[in-house]
Amino acid sequence: NAGVTQTPKFQVLKTGQSMTLQCAQDMNHNSMYWYRQDPGMGLRLIYYSASEGTTDKGEVPNGYNVSRLNKREFSLRLESAAPSQTSVYFCASSENKGATYEQYFGPGTRLTVT
Amino acid sequence: QKEVEQNSGPLSVPEGAIASLNCTYSDRGSQSFFWYRQYSGKSPELIMSIYSNGDKEDGRFTAQLNKASQYVSLLIRDSQPSDSATYLCAVNPPSYKLIFGAGTRLAVHP
């Protein structure tokens, strides 16, 4: 039982390049989330998927797209990377059943855009 | 006004003391409250959940919730150097999302 996994762990991109961050969970959770974390800014929600087949914008969606591929997998795509997207990206999942909204995080992806 | 507010710290406590971390939130409809611990360079780790007013204890950790005052706290008894980390408060308004505070950095010195 690996929990939430993310690939890659590290990535360096040049401005304008594209890439997809992958996330998978093996806890049979309904909801999945993408956050970015910058120094002094805390965790900011980029996009989330409340259930398989749905996606919604979070606080900072500009420059990103997401795909909920199936119940296990939720990917984040940067179409044209910008230096402002240099950050640590975390994926999380949650059962979201009844009153249970605990989120469990993956190990993160450190992205640098030059 | 930020939705979830925490003192950024650092909060410095001696080993063996009680560390007290505080959090206030703005949405009165919030139902669930969480504390996460994040070591430098690592991902947030859930350490406590609390859903009703009062205290909830788990080992050296006690979470306290006061919905009338919109206030959540985390007490760490017998603090150890290994407790040195950033502690994130998270609040669930009536939605699928959590709203995170910016975190309080705790430093426990021998």
XYZ file of N, CA, C and O in Angstrom, chain B residues 6-60:
220
model
N -2.512 31.685 11.058
C -1.590 31.125 12.033
C -0.431 32.090 12.202
O -0.040 32.766 11.236
N 0.135 32.111 13.381
C 1.357 32.866 13.617
C 2.502 32.127 12.934
O 2.657 30.928 13.104
N 3.288 32.835 12.137
C 4.314 32.152 11.344
C 5.485 31.656 12.194
O 6.221 30.754 11.782
N 5.651 32.244 13.386
C 6.761 31.834 14.249
C 8.064 32.460 13.792
O 8.056 33.483 13.100
N 9.228 31.867 14.163
C 9.292 30.562 14.814
C 8.891 30.614 16.293
O 9.146 31.588 16.968
N 8.253 29.523 16.714
C 7.958 29.313 18.106
C 9.080 28.442 18.656
O 9.277 27.323 18.199
N 9.813 28.979 19.608
C 10.958 28.271 20.150
C 10.639 27.805 21.565
O 10.246 28.622 22.406
N 10.758 26.492 21.818
C 10.482 25.952 23.150
C 11.618 25.030 23.555
O 12.254 24.398 22.695
N 11.889 24.942 24.857
C 12.939 24.008 25.290
C 12.420 22.578 25.288
O 11.212 22.323 25.406
N 13.331 21.643 25.131
C 12.975 20.226 25.165
C 12.255 19.908 26.468
O 12.649 20.361 27.545
N 11.173 19.137 26.360
C 10.398 18.746 27.528
C 9.249 19.685 27.867
O 8.378 19.336 28.660
N 9.223 20.854 27.258
C 8.158 21.828 27.529
C 6.924 21.525 26.678
O 6.937 20.645 25.817
N 5.841 22.278 26.958
C 4.622 22.179 26.143
C 4.678 23.244 25.053
O 4.895 24.422 25.326
N 4.477 22.799 23.813
C 4.374 23.743 22.700
C 2.897 23.953 22.404
O 2.128 22.993 22.322
N 2.504 25.212 22.249
C 1.104 25.548 21.992
C 1.013 26.285 20.658
O 1.587 27.357 20.492
N 0.291 25.704 19.720
C 0.146 26.284 18.383
C -1.322 26.644 18.163
O -2.211 25.864 18.505
N -1.542 27.818 17.604
C -2.900 28.340 17.501
C -3.295 28.634 16.063
O -2.446 28.923 15.211
N -4.604 28.628 15.842
C -5.138 28.824 14.497
C -6.541 29.416 14.625
O -7.331 28.953 15.464
N -6.838 30.448 13.854
C -8.210 30.972 13.792
C -8.705 30.865 12.359
O -7.915 30.869 11.406
N -10.027 30.750 12.220
C -10.614 30.597 10.882
C -11.826 31.506 10.763
O -12.428 31.913 11.753
N -12.194 31.822 9.531
C -13.226 32.837 9.324
C -14.600 32.250 8.967
O -15.619 32.902 9.217
N -14.651 31.041 8.395
C -15.931 30.488 7.949
C -16.634 29.751 9.082
O -16.206 28.666 9.480
N -17.723 30.341 9.584
C -18.439 29.757 10.722
C -19.073 28.413 10.395
O -19.415 27.651 11.283
N -19.242 28.130 9.103
C -19.842 26.859 8.704
C -18.857 25.708 8.658
O -19.232 24.572 8.345
N -17.597 25.954 8.982
C -16.571 24.911 8.914
C -16.896 23.774 9.864
O -17.361 23.992 10.983
N -16.662 22.553 9.385
C -17.091 21.366 10.125
C -15.943 20.517 10.642
O -16.060 19.836 11.648
N -14.849 20.490 9.903
C -13.749 19.578 10.236
C -12.454 20.370 10.288
O -12.269 21.313 9.501
N -11.563 19.925 11.179
C -10.341 20.690 11.426
C -9.175 19.720 11.560
O -9.318 18.651 12.167
N -8.030 20.110 10.993
C -6.907 19.187 10.918
C -5.604 19.903 11.233
O -5.453 21.095 10.964
N -4.681 19.139 11.791
C -3.306 19.600 11.961
C -2.385 18.682 11.167
O -2.461 17.450 11.284
N -1.519 19.312 10.366
C -0.507 18.598 9.597
C 0.864 19.035 10.085
O 1.077 20.198 10.437
N 1.802 18.109 10.055
C 3.203 18.402 10.366
C 3.987 18.286 9.056
O 3.805 17.330 8.298
N 4.869 19.246 8.804
C 5.672 19.212 7.595
C 7.130 19.461 7.958
O 7.498 20.559 8.370
N 7.955 18.435 7.787
C 9.389 18.605 7.949
C 9.940 19.273 6.699
O 9.386 19.142 5.604
N 11.062 19.962 6.874
C 11.676 20.685 5.773
C 11.973 19.747 4.600
O 12.592 18.695 4.779
N 11.499 20.102 3.417
C 11.749 19.304 2.225
C 10.846 18.097 2.065
O 11.033 17.316 1.136
N 9.877 17.938 2.973
C 8.972 16.780 2.918
C 7.540 17.241 2.700
O 7.238 18.433 2.689
N 6.643 16.271 2.532
C 5.239 16.603 2.310
C 4.492 16.685 3.646
O 4.954 16.155 4.657
N 3.340 17.370 3.671
C 2.544 17.450 4.904
C 2.040 16.067 5.321
O 1.622 15.258 4.489
N 2.060 15.841 6.629
C 1.643 14.568 7.215
C 0.536 14.853 8.215
O 0.712 15.668 9.133
N -0.601 14.202 8.071
C -1.727 14.415 8.981
C -1.408 13.853 10.360
O -1.022 12.688 10.489
N -1.555 14.694 11.399
C -1.293 14.204 12.754
C -2.528 14.246 13.642
O -2.617 13.490 14.614
N -3.478 15.133 13.391
C -4.670 15.202 14.233
C -5.869 15.674 13.408
O -5.738 16.548 12.554
N -7.023 15.097 13.711
C -8.299 15.563 13.155
C -9.223 15.839 14.329
O -9.201 15.090 15.318
N -10.041 16.880 14.238
C -11.018 17.146 15.298
C -12.288 17.672 14.661
O -12.229 18.496 13.730
N -13.436 17.180 15.140
C -14.705 17.488 14.483
C -15.706 18.152 15.424
O -16.676 18.756 14.962
N -15.510 18.035 16.743
C -16.488 18.620 17.673
C -15.762 19.432 18.734
O -14.559 19.244 18.977
N -16.493 20.336 19.361
C -15.909 21.196 20.388
C -15.284 20.379 21.505
O -15.786 19.322 21.885
N -14.186 20.911 22.035
C -13.547 20.244 23.163
C -12.139 19.824 22.815
O -11.516 20.376 21.909
N -11.649 18.857 23.560
C -10.289 18.368 23.404
C -10.280 16.966 22.821
O -11.163 16.157 23.089
N -9.230 16.693 22.042
C -8.997 15.340 21.548
C -7.521 15.042 21.725
O -6.674 15.798 21.264
N -7.244 13.940 22.433
C -5.868 13.606 22.766
C -5.408 12.384 21.978
O -6.148 11.425 21.791
N -4.140 12.443 21.543
C -3.529 11.293 20.867
C -2.051 11.300 21.220
O -1.274 12.074 20.657
N -1.676 10.474 22.198
C -0.296 10.443 22.638
C 0.103 11.775 23.241
O -0.567 12.289 24.141
N 1.185 12.367 22.733
C 1.640 13.648 23.269
C 0.898 14.837 22.676
O 1.140 15.978 23.046
